[in-house]
Coordinates of C-alpha atoms and ligand atoms in Angstrom, one line a residue:
M38 CA 32.2 7.5 -52.3
T39 CA 32.4 3.7 -52.3
K40 CA 36.0 2.2 -53.0
F41 CA 36.3 -1.2 -54.7
V42 CA 38.4 -4.2 -54.2
F43 CA 38.3 -6.8 -57.0
V44 CA 39.3 -10.2 -56.0
T45 CA 40.4 -12.7 -58.8
G46 CA 41.6 -16.2 -58.9
G47 CA 44.4 -18.1 -60.6
V48 CA 45.8 -21.4 -61.4
V49 CA 42.8 -23.6 -60.3
S50 CA 39.4 -23.2 -58.9
S51 CA 38.2 -24.1 -55.4
L52 CA 41.0 -22.3 -53.6
G53 CA 38.5 -20.5 -51.3
K54 CA 38.2 -17.1 -53.0
G55 CA 34.9 -16.5 -51.4
I56 CA 36.2 -17.1 -47.9
A57 CA 39.3 -15.0 -48.7
A58 CA 37.0 -12.1 -49.9
A59 CA 34.8 -12.5 -46.9
S60 CA 37.6 -12.6 -44.4
L61 CA 39.2 -9.4 -45.7
A62 CA 35.5 -7.8 -45.4
A63 CA 35.4 -9.0 -41.8
I64 CA 38.7 -7.4 -40.9
L65 CA 37.7 -4.0 -42.7
E66 CA 34.3 -4.2 -40.8
S67 CA 36.2 -4.7 -37.6
R68 CA 38.1 -1.5 -38.4
G69 CA 34.8 0.5 -38.4
L70 CA 34.3 0.5 -42.1
K71 CA 30.9 -0.2 -43.9
V72 CA 31.5 -3.1 -46.2
T73 CA 29.6 -5.0 -48.7
L74 CA 30.5 -7.9 -51.1
L75 CA 29.5 -9.0 -54.4
K76 CA 30.0 -12.1 -56.4
L77 CA 30.2 -12.1 -60.3
D78 CA 29.6 -15.4 -61.8
P79 CA 31.0 -16.0 -65.4
Y80 CA 28.5 -18.6 -66.5
I81 CA 25.5 -18.0 -68.9
N82 CA 22.7 -19.2 -66.7
V83 CA 20.2 -16.4 -65.9
D84 CA 18.9 -18.2 -62.8
P85 CA 21.3 -19.9 -60.6
G86 CA 18.4 -21.5 -58.8
T87 CA 17.9 -23.9 -61.5
M88 CA 21.4 -25.3 -61.6
S89 CA 22.3 -28.6 -60.3
P90 CA 23.5 -28.5 -56.7
F91 CA 25.9 -31.4 -57.6
Q92 CA 27.7 -29.2 -60.2
H93 CA 27.5 -26.0 -58.3
G94 CA 27.1 -26.7 -54.5
E95 CA 24.4 -25.2 -52.5
V96 CA 21.9 -22.6 -53.7
F97 CA 22.0 -19.8 -51.1
V98 CA 18.8 -17.8 -50.6
T99 CA 18.8 -14.3 -49.6
E100 CA 16.3 -12.4 -47.5
D101 CA 14.7 -10.8 -50.7
G102 CA 14.2 -14.2 -52.2
A103 CA 17.1 -14.5 -54.7
E104 CA 18.7 -17.9 -55.4
T105 CA 22.3 -17.1 -55.4
D106 CA 25.9 -18.6 -55.3
L107 CA 26.9 -20.3 -52.1
D108 CA 29.6 -17.7 -51.6
L109 CA 26.9 -15.1 -50.6
G110 CA 26.3 -17.4 -47.6
H111 CA 30.1 -17.0 -46.6
Y112 CA 29.6 -13.3 -47.0
E113 CA 26.6 -13.1 -44.6
R114 CA 28.4 -15.3 -42.1
F115 CA 31.5 -13.1 -42.1
I116 CA 30.1 -9.6 -42.1
S117 CA 26.9 -8.1 -40.8
A118 CA 25.6 -6.6 -44.2
K119 CA 22.7 -8.6 -45.6
M120 CA 23.1 -9.8 -49.1
R121 CA 20.5 -8.8 -51.7
K122 CA 19.6 -10.1 -55.1
A123 CA 21.9 -7.5 -56.6
N124 CA 24.9 -8.7 -54.8
N125 CA 25.2 -11.8 -57.3
F126 CA 24.9 -11.8 -61.0
T127 CA 25.8 -13.9 -64.0
T128 CA 27.2 -13.3 -67.5
G129 CA 23.7 -14.4 -68.6
Q130 CA 21.9 -11.7 -66.6
I131 CA 24.3 -9.0 -68.1
Y132 CA 23.7 -10.3 -71.7
E133 CA 19.9 -10.5 -70.9
S134 CA 19.8 -7.0 -69.8
V135 CA 22.0 -5.7 -72.8
I136 CA 19.8 -7.7 -75.3
R137 CA 16.6 -6.1 -73.8
K138 CA 18.1 -2.6 -74.1
E139 CA 19.0 -3.4 -77.7
R140 CA 15.5 -4.6 -78.5
R141 CA 14.0 -1.4 -76.9
G142 CA 16.2 0.7 -79.2
E143 CA 18.3 2.1 -76.4
Y144 CA 21.6 1.9 -78.3
L145 CA 20.2 4.0 -81.2
G146 CA 21.1 1.5 -83.8
K147 CA 24.7 1.3 -82.8
T148 CA 26.7 -2.0 -83.2
V149 CA 26.3 -3.6 -79.7
Q150 CA 29.6 -5.1 -78.6
V151 CA 31.3 -6.7 -75.7
I152 CA 33.4 -3.5 -75.2
P153 CA 31.9 -1.1 -74.3
H154 CA 28.3 -2.4 -74.1
I155 CA 28.8 -5.6 -72.0
T156 CA 31.7 -4.1 -70.0
N157 CA 29.6 -1.0 -69.1
E158 CA 26.7 -3.1 -68.3
I159 CA 29.0 -5.0 -65.8
Q160 CA 30.2 -1.9 -64.3
A161 CA 26.6 -0.6 -63.8
F162 CA 25.6 -3.8 -62.1
V163 CA 28.7 -3.8 -59.8
E164 CA 27.8 -0.2 -58.8
R165 CA 24.2 -1.1 -58.3
G166 CA 25.1 -4.2 -56.3
A167 CA 27.4 -2.2 -54.0
R168 CA 24.5 0.4 -53.2
S169 CA 21.9 -2.6 -52.5
T170 CA 23.0 -3.0 -48.9
W171 CA 23.6 -0.4 -46.3
D172 CA 21.0 2.0 -47.6
G173 CA 23.2 3.6 -49.9
H174 CA 26.9 3.8 -50.1
P175 CA 29.1 1.5 -48.3
D176 CA 32.8 2.5 -47.7
V177 CA 34.2 -0.5 -49.4
A178 CA 32.6 -3.0 -51.9
I179 CA 34.7 -6.3 -52.3
V180 CA 33.9 -7.8 -55.6
E181 CA 34.6 -11.5 -56.1
I182 CA 35.1 -12.4 -59.8
G183 CA 34.3 -16.1 -60.3
G184 CA 36.3 -18.4 -62.5
T185 CA 40.0 -18.5 -63.1
V186 CA 42.1 -15.8 -64.9
G187 CA 42.7 -17.2 -68.4
D188 CA 39.3 -18.5 -68.9
I189 CA 37.5 -17.1 -71.8
E190 CA 34.3 -16.7 -69.7
S191 CA 35.7 -14.4 -67.1
L192 CA 37.5 -12.0 -69.6
P193 CA 34.7 -9.5 -69.8
F194 CA 34.4 -9.2 -66.1
L195 CA 38.2 -8.6 -65.7
E196 CA 38.1 -6.1 -68.4
A197 CA 35.2 -4.4 -66.8
A198 CA 37.1 -4.2 -63.5
R199 CA 40.1 -2.7 -65.2
Q200 CA 38.1 0.0 -67.0
M201 CA 36.2 0.7 -63.7
S202 CA 39.5 1.2 -61.9
L203 CA 40.8 3.6 -64.6
R204 CA 37.4 5.4 -64.6
L205 CA 37.4 5.8 -60.8
G206 CA 40.8 7.1 -60.7
R207 CA 43.8 6.6 -58.3
N208 CA 43.3 5.1 -55.0
Q209 CA 39.7 4.1 -55.6
A210 CA 40.1 0.5 -56.5
A211 CA 42.5 -2.3 -55.4
F212 CA 43.1 -5.8 -56.7
V213 CA 43.8 -9.0 -55.0
H214 CA 44.9 -12.1 -56.7
L215 CA 44.5 -15.6 -55.2
T216 CA 46.7 -18.4 -56.3
L217 CA 48.0 -21.8 -55.7
V218 CA 51.6 -22.6 -54.6
P219 CA 51.7 -26.4 -54.9
Y220 CA 54.0 -28.5 -52.8
I221 CA 55.7 -31.1 -55.0
A222 CA 56.4 -34.2 -52.7
T223 CA 59.0 -35.7 -55.0
A224 CA 60.8 -32.5 -55.2
G225 CA 60.3 -31.7 -51.5
E226 CA 59.5 -28.2 -52.6
L227 CA 56.8 -25.4 -53.0
K228 CA 56.5 -24.3 -56.5
T229 CA 55.9 -20.7 -57.5
K230 CA 55.9 -20.9 -61.3
P231 CA 52.1 -21.4 -61.6
T232 CA 51.6 -18.2 -59.5
Q233 CA 54.2 -16.3 -61.7
H234 CA 52.3 -17.4 -64.9
S235 CA 48.8 -16.5 -63.5
V236 CA 50.1 -13.0 -62.6
Q237 CA 51.6 -12.6 -65.9
K238 CA 48.1 -13.5 -67.3
L239 CA 46.5 -10.9 -65.3
R240 CA 48.9 -8.2 -66.3
E241 CA 48.6 -9.0 -70.0
I242 CA 44.9 -7.8 -69.5
G243 CA 46.2 -4.7 -67.8
I244 CA 45.7 -5.6 -64.1
S245 CA 48.5 -5.4 -61.6
P246 CA 47.5 -7.0 -58.3
D247 CA 48.1 -5.0 -55.2
V248 CA 48.0 -8.1 -53.0
L249 CA 48.7 -11.8 -53.8
L250 CA 47.1 -14.3 -51.6
C251 CA 49.1 -17.6 -52.1
R252 CA 47.3 -20.9 -51.1
A253 CA 49.6 -23.6 -50.0
D254 CA 49.1 -26.6 -47.7
R255 CA 51.8 -24.9 -45.4
P256 CA 53.1 -21.4 -44.7
I257 CA 55.3 -20.1 -47.5
P258 CA 58.9 -19.3 -46.4
D259 CA 60.3 -15.8 -47.0
D260 CA 62.8 -16.8 -49.8
E261 CA 59.7 -18.2 -51.8
R262 CA 57.7 -15.2 -51.1
A263 CA 60.6 -13.0 -52.3
K264 CA 60.8 -15.0 -55.6
I265 CA 57.1 -14.6 -56.3
S266 CA 57.5 -10.9 -55.5
L267 CA 60.4 -10.5 -58.0
F268 CA 58.6 -12.4 -60.8
S269 CA 55.2 -10.8 -60.3
N270 CA 56.1 -7.3 -59.5
V271 CA 54.2 -7.3 -56.3
P272 CA 56.0 -6.0 -53.1
Q273 CA 57.1 -8.8 -50.9
D274 CA 54.9 -7.6 -48.0
A275 CA 52.0 -7.9 -50.2
V276 CA 52.8 -11.6 -51.1
I277 CA 50.7 -13.1 -48.3
S278 CA 50.7 -16.7 -47.4
V279 CA 47.4 -18.5 -46.8
W280 CA 47.9 -22.1 -45.6
D281 CA 45.4 -24.9 -44.8
V282 CA 43.6 -24.6 -41.5
D283 CA 41.0 -26.6 -39.8
T284 CA 38.5 -23.9 -39.6
I285 CA 37.7 -21.0 -41.9
Y286 CA 37.1 -18.6 -39.0
K287 CA 40.8 -18.4 -38.5
I288 CA 41.4 -16.7 -41.9
P289 CA 40.6 -13.1 -40.8
Q290 CA 43.3 -13.3 -38.1
M291 CA 45.8 -14.9 -40.5
L292 CA 45.4 -12.1 -43.1
H293 CA 45.5 -9.4 -40.5
D294 CA 48.7 -10.8 -39.0
Q295 CA 50.4 -10.5 -42.4
G296 CA 49.1 -6.9 -42.6
M297 CA 46.7 -7.4 -45.6
D298 CA 44.0 -4.9 -44.4
T299 CA 46.7 -2.2 -44.0
I300 CA 48.0 -2.6 -47.5
I301 CA 44.5 -2.4 -48.9
C302 CA 43.7 0.6 -46.7
D303 CA 46.8 2.3 -47.7
E304 CA 46.2 1.5 -51.5
L305 CA 42.6 3.1 -51.0
K306 CA 43.8 5.9 -48.9
L307 CA 41.6 4.9 -46.0
T308 CA 42.5 5.5 -42.4
P309 CA 40.1 3.6 -40.2
Q310 CA 40.5 2.6 -36.6
P311 CA 42.6 -0.4 -35.7
A312 CA 41.3 -3.9 -36.4
D313 CA 39.6 -5.7 -33.5
L314 CA 39.5 -9.4 -34.2
S315 CA 38.7 -10.5 -30.5
M316 CA 35.4 -11.9 -31.6
W317 CA 37.1 -14.3 -34.0
A318 CA 39.6 -15.2 -31.5
K319 CA 36.7 -16.2 -29.1
L320 CA 35.0 -18.3 -31.8
V321 CA 38.1 -20.1 -32.6
E322 CA 38.8 -20.7 -28.9
A323 CA 35.3 -22.1 -28.5
I324 CA 35.6 -24.5 -31.5
E325 CA 39.0 -25.8 -30.2
H326 CA 38.0 -26.3 -26.6
P327 CA 34.5 -27.8 -26.5
K328 CA 33.3 -29.2 -23.2
H329 CA 30.7 -31.7 -24.5
E330 CA 30.4 -33.8 -27.7
V331 CA 27.3 -35.1 -29.6
T332 CA 26.8 -37.0 -32.9
I333 CA 24.0 -36.0 -35.3
G334 CA 23.0 -38.1 -38.2
M335 CA 22.2 -36.1 -41.2
V336 CA 20.1 -38.5 -43.6
G337 CA 20.1 -37.5 -47.3
K338 CA 20.7 -38.8 -50.7
Y339 CA 24.2 -40.0 -50.9
V340 CA 25.2 -37.6 -53.7
D341 CA 23.9 -34.5 -51.9
L342 CA 25.8 -34.9 -48.7
T343 CA 28.7 -32.5 -49.2
E344 CA 28.8 -29.0 -50.8
S345 CA 25.0 -28.9 -51.1
Y346 CA 24.6 -28.4 -47.4
K347 CA 27.3 -25.8 -46.9
S348 CA 25.1 -23.4 -44.8
L349 CA 23.5 -26.3 -42.8
I350 CA 26.9 -27.6 -41.8
E351 CA 28.0 -24.1 -40.9
A352 CA 24.9 -23.6 -38.8
L353 CA 25.7 -26.7 -36.9
K354 CA 29.1 -25.5 -36.3
H355 CA 27.7 -22.1 -35.0
A356 CA 25.4 -24.1 -32.5
S357 CA 28.6 -26.0 -31.5
I358 CA 30.4 -22.7 -30.8
H359 CA 27.3 -21.3 -28.8
T360 CA 26.9 -24.6 -26.7
S361 CA 30.6 -25.5 -26.2
T362 CA 29.8 -28.7 -27.7
R363 CA 31.7 -30.6 -30.5
V364 CA 29.1 -31.6 -33.1
N365 CA 30.1 -34.6 -35.1
I366 CA 28.0 -35.1 -38.3
E367 CA 27.3 -38.6 -39.6
Y368 CA 26.3 -38.5 -43.2
L369 CA 23.8 -41.3 -43.7
D370 CA 22.5 -42.5 -47.1
S371 CA 18.8 -42.7 -47.0
E372 CA 18.7 -45.3 -49.8
Q373 CA 20.9 -47.5 -47.5
I374 CA 18.5 -47.1 -44.8
E375 CA 15.6 -47.9 -47.1
K376 CA 17.4 -51.2 -48.0
E377 CA 19.2 -52.2 -44.7
G378 CA 17.0 -50.5 -41.9
T379 CA 17.7 -48.2 -39.1
D380 CA 20.5 -50.1 -37.2
C381 CA 23.0 -47.3 -38.2
L382 CA 20.9 -44.8 -36.3
K383 CA 21.5 -46.6 -32.9
Q384 CA 24.4 -44.4 -31.7
L385 CA 23.1 -41.1 -32.6
D386 CA 22.3 -38.4 -30.2
A387 CA 20.0 -36.7 -32.8
I388 CA 18.7 -37.0 -36.3
L389 CA 18.4 -34.5 -39.0
V390 CA 16.6 -34.6 -42.4
P391 CA 17.5 -31.5 -44.5
G392 CA 16.0 -30.1 -47.5
G393 CA 15.7 -31.8 -50.8
F394 CA 13.9 -32.5 -54.1
G395 CA 12.7 -35.5 -55.8
R396 CA 11.5 -38.8 -54.8
R397 CA 14.7 -40.8 -54.4
G398 CA 15.5 -41.8 -51.0
T399 CA 12.5 -40.3 -49.4
E400 CA 11.2 -43.7 -47.9
G401 CA 14.6 -44.2 -46.2
K402 CA 14.3 -40.6 -44.8
I403 CA 10.7 -41.6 -43.5
K404 CA 12.1 -44.8 -41.9
A405 CA 14.7 -42.6 -40.0
I406 CA 12.0 -40.0 -38.9
R407 CA 9.9 -43.0 -37.6
Y408 CA 12.9 -44.2 -35.7
A409 CA 13.6 -40.7 -34.2
R410 CA 9.8 -40.4 -33.3
E411 CA 9.4 -43.9 -31.7
N412 CA 12.7 -43.9 -29.9
R413 CA 12.4 -40.2 -28.6
V414 CA 15.5 -39.1 -30.3
P415 CA 15.7 -35.3 -30.9
Y416 CA 14.6 -34.7 -34.6
L417 CA 15.0 -31.7 -36.7
G418 CA 13.2 -31.7 -40.1
I419 CA 14.1 -28.9 -42.5
C420 CA 11.7 -28.2 -45.4
L421 CA 11.6 -31.6 -47.1
G422 CA 12.5 -32.9 -43.6
M423 CA 9.3 -31.3 -42.0
Q424 CA 7.1 -32.6 -45.1
L425 CA 8.3 -36.1 -44.6
A426 CA 7.8 -35.9 -40.8
V427 CA 4.2 -35.0 -41.6
I428 CA 3.8 -37.7 -44.1
E429 CA 5.4 -40.3 -41.6
F430 CA 2.9 -39.1 -38.8
A431 CA -0.1 -39.2 -41.1
R432 CA 0.7 -42.8 -42.2
D433 CA 1.5 -44.1 -38.7
V434 CA -0.5 -42.2 -36.3
A435 CA -3.3 -40.5 -38.1
H436 CA -4.3 -43.7 -39.9
L437 CA -3.9 -42.3 -43.4
A438 CA -2.4 -45.3 -45.2
G439 CA -0.3 -44.4 -48.3
A440 CA -0.2 -40.7 -47.3
N441 CA 2.5 -38.8 -49.3
S442 CA 3.4 -35.7 -51.1
T443 CA 2.2 -35.2 -54.6
E444 CA 5.9 -34.6 -55.5
F445 CA 6.7 -38.2 -55.1
D446 CA 3.3 -39.8 -55.7
P447 CA 0.9 -37.7 -57.7
S448 CA -2.0 -40.3 -57.4
T449 CA -1.7 -40.8 -53.7
D450 CA -4.9 -41.3 -51.7
H451 CA -3.8 -38.8 -49.0
P452 CA -1.9 -35.9 -50.5
V453 CA -0.9 -34.6 -47.0
V454 CA 1.8 -32.4 -48.8
A455 CA 0.8 -30.9 -52.2
L456 CA 1.0 -27.8 -54.5
I457 CA -0.9 -24.8 -53.7
T458 CA -1.8 -23.8 -57.2
E459 CA -2.8 -20.3 -56.5
W460 CA -0.7 -18.3 -54.3
L461 CA -0.9 -14.6 -53.1
D462 CA 2.6 -13.0 -53.3
R463 CA 3.6 -10.3 -50.9
D464 CA 2.3 -7.6 -53.1
G465 CA -1.1 -9.3 -53.0
R466 CA -1.1 -10.5 -56.7
I467 CA -2.0 -14.0 -57.5
E468 CA 0.9 -16.1 -58.5
Q469 CA 0.5 -19.3 -60.2
R470 CA 2.4 -22.2 -58.8
S471 CA 1.7 -25.3 -60.5
E472 CA 3.6 -28.2 -61.7
D473 CA 3.8 -26.8 -65.2
S474 CA 4.8 -23.3 -64.3
E475 CA 8.1 -22.2 -66.0
L476 CA 11.0 -23.7 -64.2
G477 CA 12.5 -21.2 -61.7
G478 CA 9.5 -19.3 -61.2
T479 CA 7.3 -21.5 -59.1
M480 CA 8.9 -21.4 -55.7
R481 CA 8.0 -19.7 -52.5
L482 CA 11.2 -17.9 -52.0
G483 CA 12.7 -15.6 -49.3
A484 CA 11.9 -14.3 -45.9
Q485 CA 8.4 -14.2 -44.5
R486 CA 7.4 -13.1 -41.0
V487 CA 5.1 -15.6 -39.3
P488 CA 3.6 -15.5 -35.8
I489 CA 4.1 -18.4 -33.4
A490 CA 1.4 -19.9 -31.2
P491 CA 2.0 -19.3 -27.5
G492 CA 3.0 -22.1 -25.2
T493 CA 4.7 -24.2 -28.0
L494 CA 8.3 -25.5 -28.1
A495 CA 8.7 -23.3 -31.1
S496 CA 7.7 -20.2 -29.2
R497 CA 10.3 -21.2 -26.4
I498 CA 12.9 -21.2 -29.2
Y499 CA 12.0 -18.3 -31.3
G500 CA 9.8 -16.0 -29.1
D501 CA 6.4 -14.8 -30.7
H502 CA 7.4 -14.8 -34.2
V503 CA 9.8 -16.2 -36.8
N504 CA 11.3 -14.6 -39.9
E505 CA 13.2 -17.2 -42.0
R506 CA 13.9 -17.8 -45.7
H507 CA 12.0 -20.3 -47.9
R508 CA 12.8 -22.2 -51.0
H509 CA 10.1 -24.9 -51.9
R510 CA 7.1 -25.7 -54.0
Y511 CA 5.0 -27.9 -52.0
E512 CA 3.1 -27.2 -48.7
V513 CA 1.5 -29.2 -46.0
N514 CA -2.1 -29.6 -47.2
N515 CA -4.4 -27.6 -44.8
H516 CA -7.3 -30.0 -45.5
Y517 CA -5.5 -32.7 -43.5
V518 CA -4.4 -30.6 -40.7
P519 CA -7.5 -31.3 -38.4
Q520 CA -6.9 -35.1 -38.7
L521 CA -3.2 -34.7 -37.9
E522 CA -4.0 -32.6 -35.0
A523 CA -6.5 -35.2 -33.7
G524 CA -3.6 -37.6 -33.8
G525 CA -1.6 -35.2 -31.5
L526 CA 0.5 -33.3 -34.0
V527 CA 1.0 -29.6 -33.2
I528 CA 1.2 -26.9 -35.8
S529 CA 3.0 -24.2 -33.9
A530 CA 3.1 -21.5 -36.7
R531 CA 1.0 -20.6 -39.7
T532 CA 1.6 -18.0 -42.4
P533 CA -0.7 -14.9 -41.4
S534 CA -2.3 -14.7 -45.0
E535 CA -2.6 -18.1 -46.4
N536 CA -2.7 -19.9 -43.1
L537 CA -0.1 -22.6 -44.2
P538 CA 1.7 -24.7 -41.7
E539 CA 5.2 -23.2 -41.1
I540 CA 6.4 -25.1 -38.1
M541 CA 5.2 -28.6 -36.8
E542 CA 6.1 -30.3 -33.4
L543 CA 5.2 -33.1 -31.2
P544 CA 4.0 -32.3 -27.7
Q545 CA 6.7 -32.7 -25.0
Q546 CA 4.8 -35.5 -23.2
I547 CA 5.1 -37.5 -26.4
H548 CA 8.6 -36.7 -27.5
P549 CA 11.2 -34.5 -25.9
W550 CA 12.1 -32.6 -29.0
F551 CA 10.7 -33.1 -32.4
V552 CA 10.3 -30.2 -34.8
G553 CA 9.9 -29.8 -38.5
V554 CA 10.3 -26.2 -40.2
Q555 CA 9.0 -25.4 -43.7
F556 CA 11.7 -22.7 -44.1
H557 CA 15.5 -23.1 -44.1
P558 CA 17.0 -21.7 -40.8
E559 CA 20.4 -22.4 -41.9
F560 CA 20.5 -19.3 -44.1
T561 CA 20.2 -16.8 -41.1
S562 CA 22.8 -18.5 -38.7
T563 CA 26.0 -16.6 -38.1
P564 CA 29.1 -17.6 -36.2
R565 CA 28.9 -14.4 -34.0
D566 CA 25.2 -14.9 -33.0
G567 CA 24.6 -18.7 -33.6
H568 CA 20.9 -19.5 -34.2
P569 CA 18.2 -20.2 -31.7
L570 CA 16.8 -23.3 -33.5
F571 CA 20.1 -25.1 -34.0
K572 CA 21.2 -24.2 -30.5
A573 CA 18.0 -25.7 -29.1
Y574 CA 18.5 -28.6 -31.2
V575 CA 22.2 -29.4 -29.9
E576 CA 21.0 -28.7 -26.4
A577 CA 18.3 -31.3 -27.0
A578 CA 20.8 -33.8 -28.2
L579 CA 22.9 -33.1 -25.1
A580 CA 19.9 -33.6 -22.8
G581 CA 19.0 -36.9 -24.4
Q582 CA 22.6 -38.1 -24.0
A583 CA 22.6 -37.1 -20.4
A584 CA 19.2 -38.9 -19.8
R585 CA 20.5 -42.1 -21.5
K586 CA 23.8 -42.1 -19.4
K587 CA 21.8 -41.7 -16.2
A588 CA 19.4 -44.5 -17.2
A589 CA 22.4 -46.9 -18.1
Ligands
LIG220 N1 10.8 -30.7 -52.5 C1 10.1 -30.0 -51.5 C2 9.4 -28.9 -52.0 O1 9.6 -28.4 -53.2 C3 11.2 -29.6 -50.4 C4 12.1 -28.5 -50.9 C5 13.2 -28.3 -50.0 O2 13.5 -29.1 -49.1 N2 14.0 -27.1 -50.1 O3 8.6 -28.3 -51.5

């Protein structure tokens, strides 16, 4: 039977609960256990895909096409289980499900209440989520509860976790609580009071943590740990210090060194093999001792350029690990390029335009793409970055003046990127995808297997097919493909049923490395395996750098 570890957070948000949960999962996996992770989000939105990335960071897309919290990205990067739609749910989804049942009369006219109906539904969703990976029952499901203890929103989730641990019985569930131990410079001291209060809050609702993870900017000395232990009723060896580190991939080792996995296994009466974290040690070693260095310019909207590209930034880090190359990322504001030109691109070894929505900044991105094409700078365009590369090529090479996407110019003379209003979904039904479709229901989402044309750069990178995840509405317009091909553009992969362009590239006689992909490769990159496309991209940046040095 699956055992559960609930991970809660206290004092403030953004302490890295997702990474802590994922790191514990990684250690348990290295001990031979089958592990999965779940994220419970206490907000009311039913569809996280429609939430602003500025408020909430990146939307992570699972293989089965769910738009989820970015923590699921951390999960997939730390353990081998693939997350599915059921691994992330919100308060909104719980209420929606309960209200639907009530409308169908399933509660037989009883008064429907938070306890037990909402809390039961949460438990059912948790159990369903735990079963959604590993074809059945994992040994351990780690359940991260979003929000901070003390918030009104997260109360039903905490209550459900408490009830669940009671229902499952002894040694079936454990609780981990993550708090902040701030360093107060004027006093020259680490302060434990917020942690004490936060554990009190948790105990008020009937949860006694088995492990406290105490975040601080430095290691927490033993006397402070003893104090936290005394006030919070958590044994001192279970008061674990988590200090700031330069790479998140050091966290599994840090937690293991302090015995966290053993405490959890003891609590759950599990006796797996010893941990083997050598893979993580190798990754950290590669990050800390690179042999080469490149600088990549990432061109985006100024406001987007942080949390919204979590997976992409990690994917570049993985490529750095697997090419022994330090990859510096320069974030370049496309609106500035629009106004001031491309001088800021001169020192770069490669250029990248990531995914994005809306017209703002697109002309600056197109300028950056033209610069990359004309100056033979390695270019990777992801989703929007591919669409804009097609637009740039159409305007400048294929003589289609004013070419655009109907997303940015609905009355363009040459809609080289446009909406496909009728779309066959994977079950063969016709799905309407038009501009007026209901928000959140109009995207091409999730993984799709697509064959690659032999002899292309894409086939050298990926082999004979690609299976990557999508999250977009617009497509390269097939009607223009012959004109683009006549101009020299190569479509190296097309979707099998609809024949839509999936990958574009320039022939290597024209440009050493210019690739646009309609999917989001960053979602499948992991630190342990890296990713073929990002690896090839960084290698192209290195090759370009070497060629320039030789020429100089
Ligand atoms: N805005 C574009 C579309 O909807 C690209 C989306 C993306 O980059 N994820 O098709």
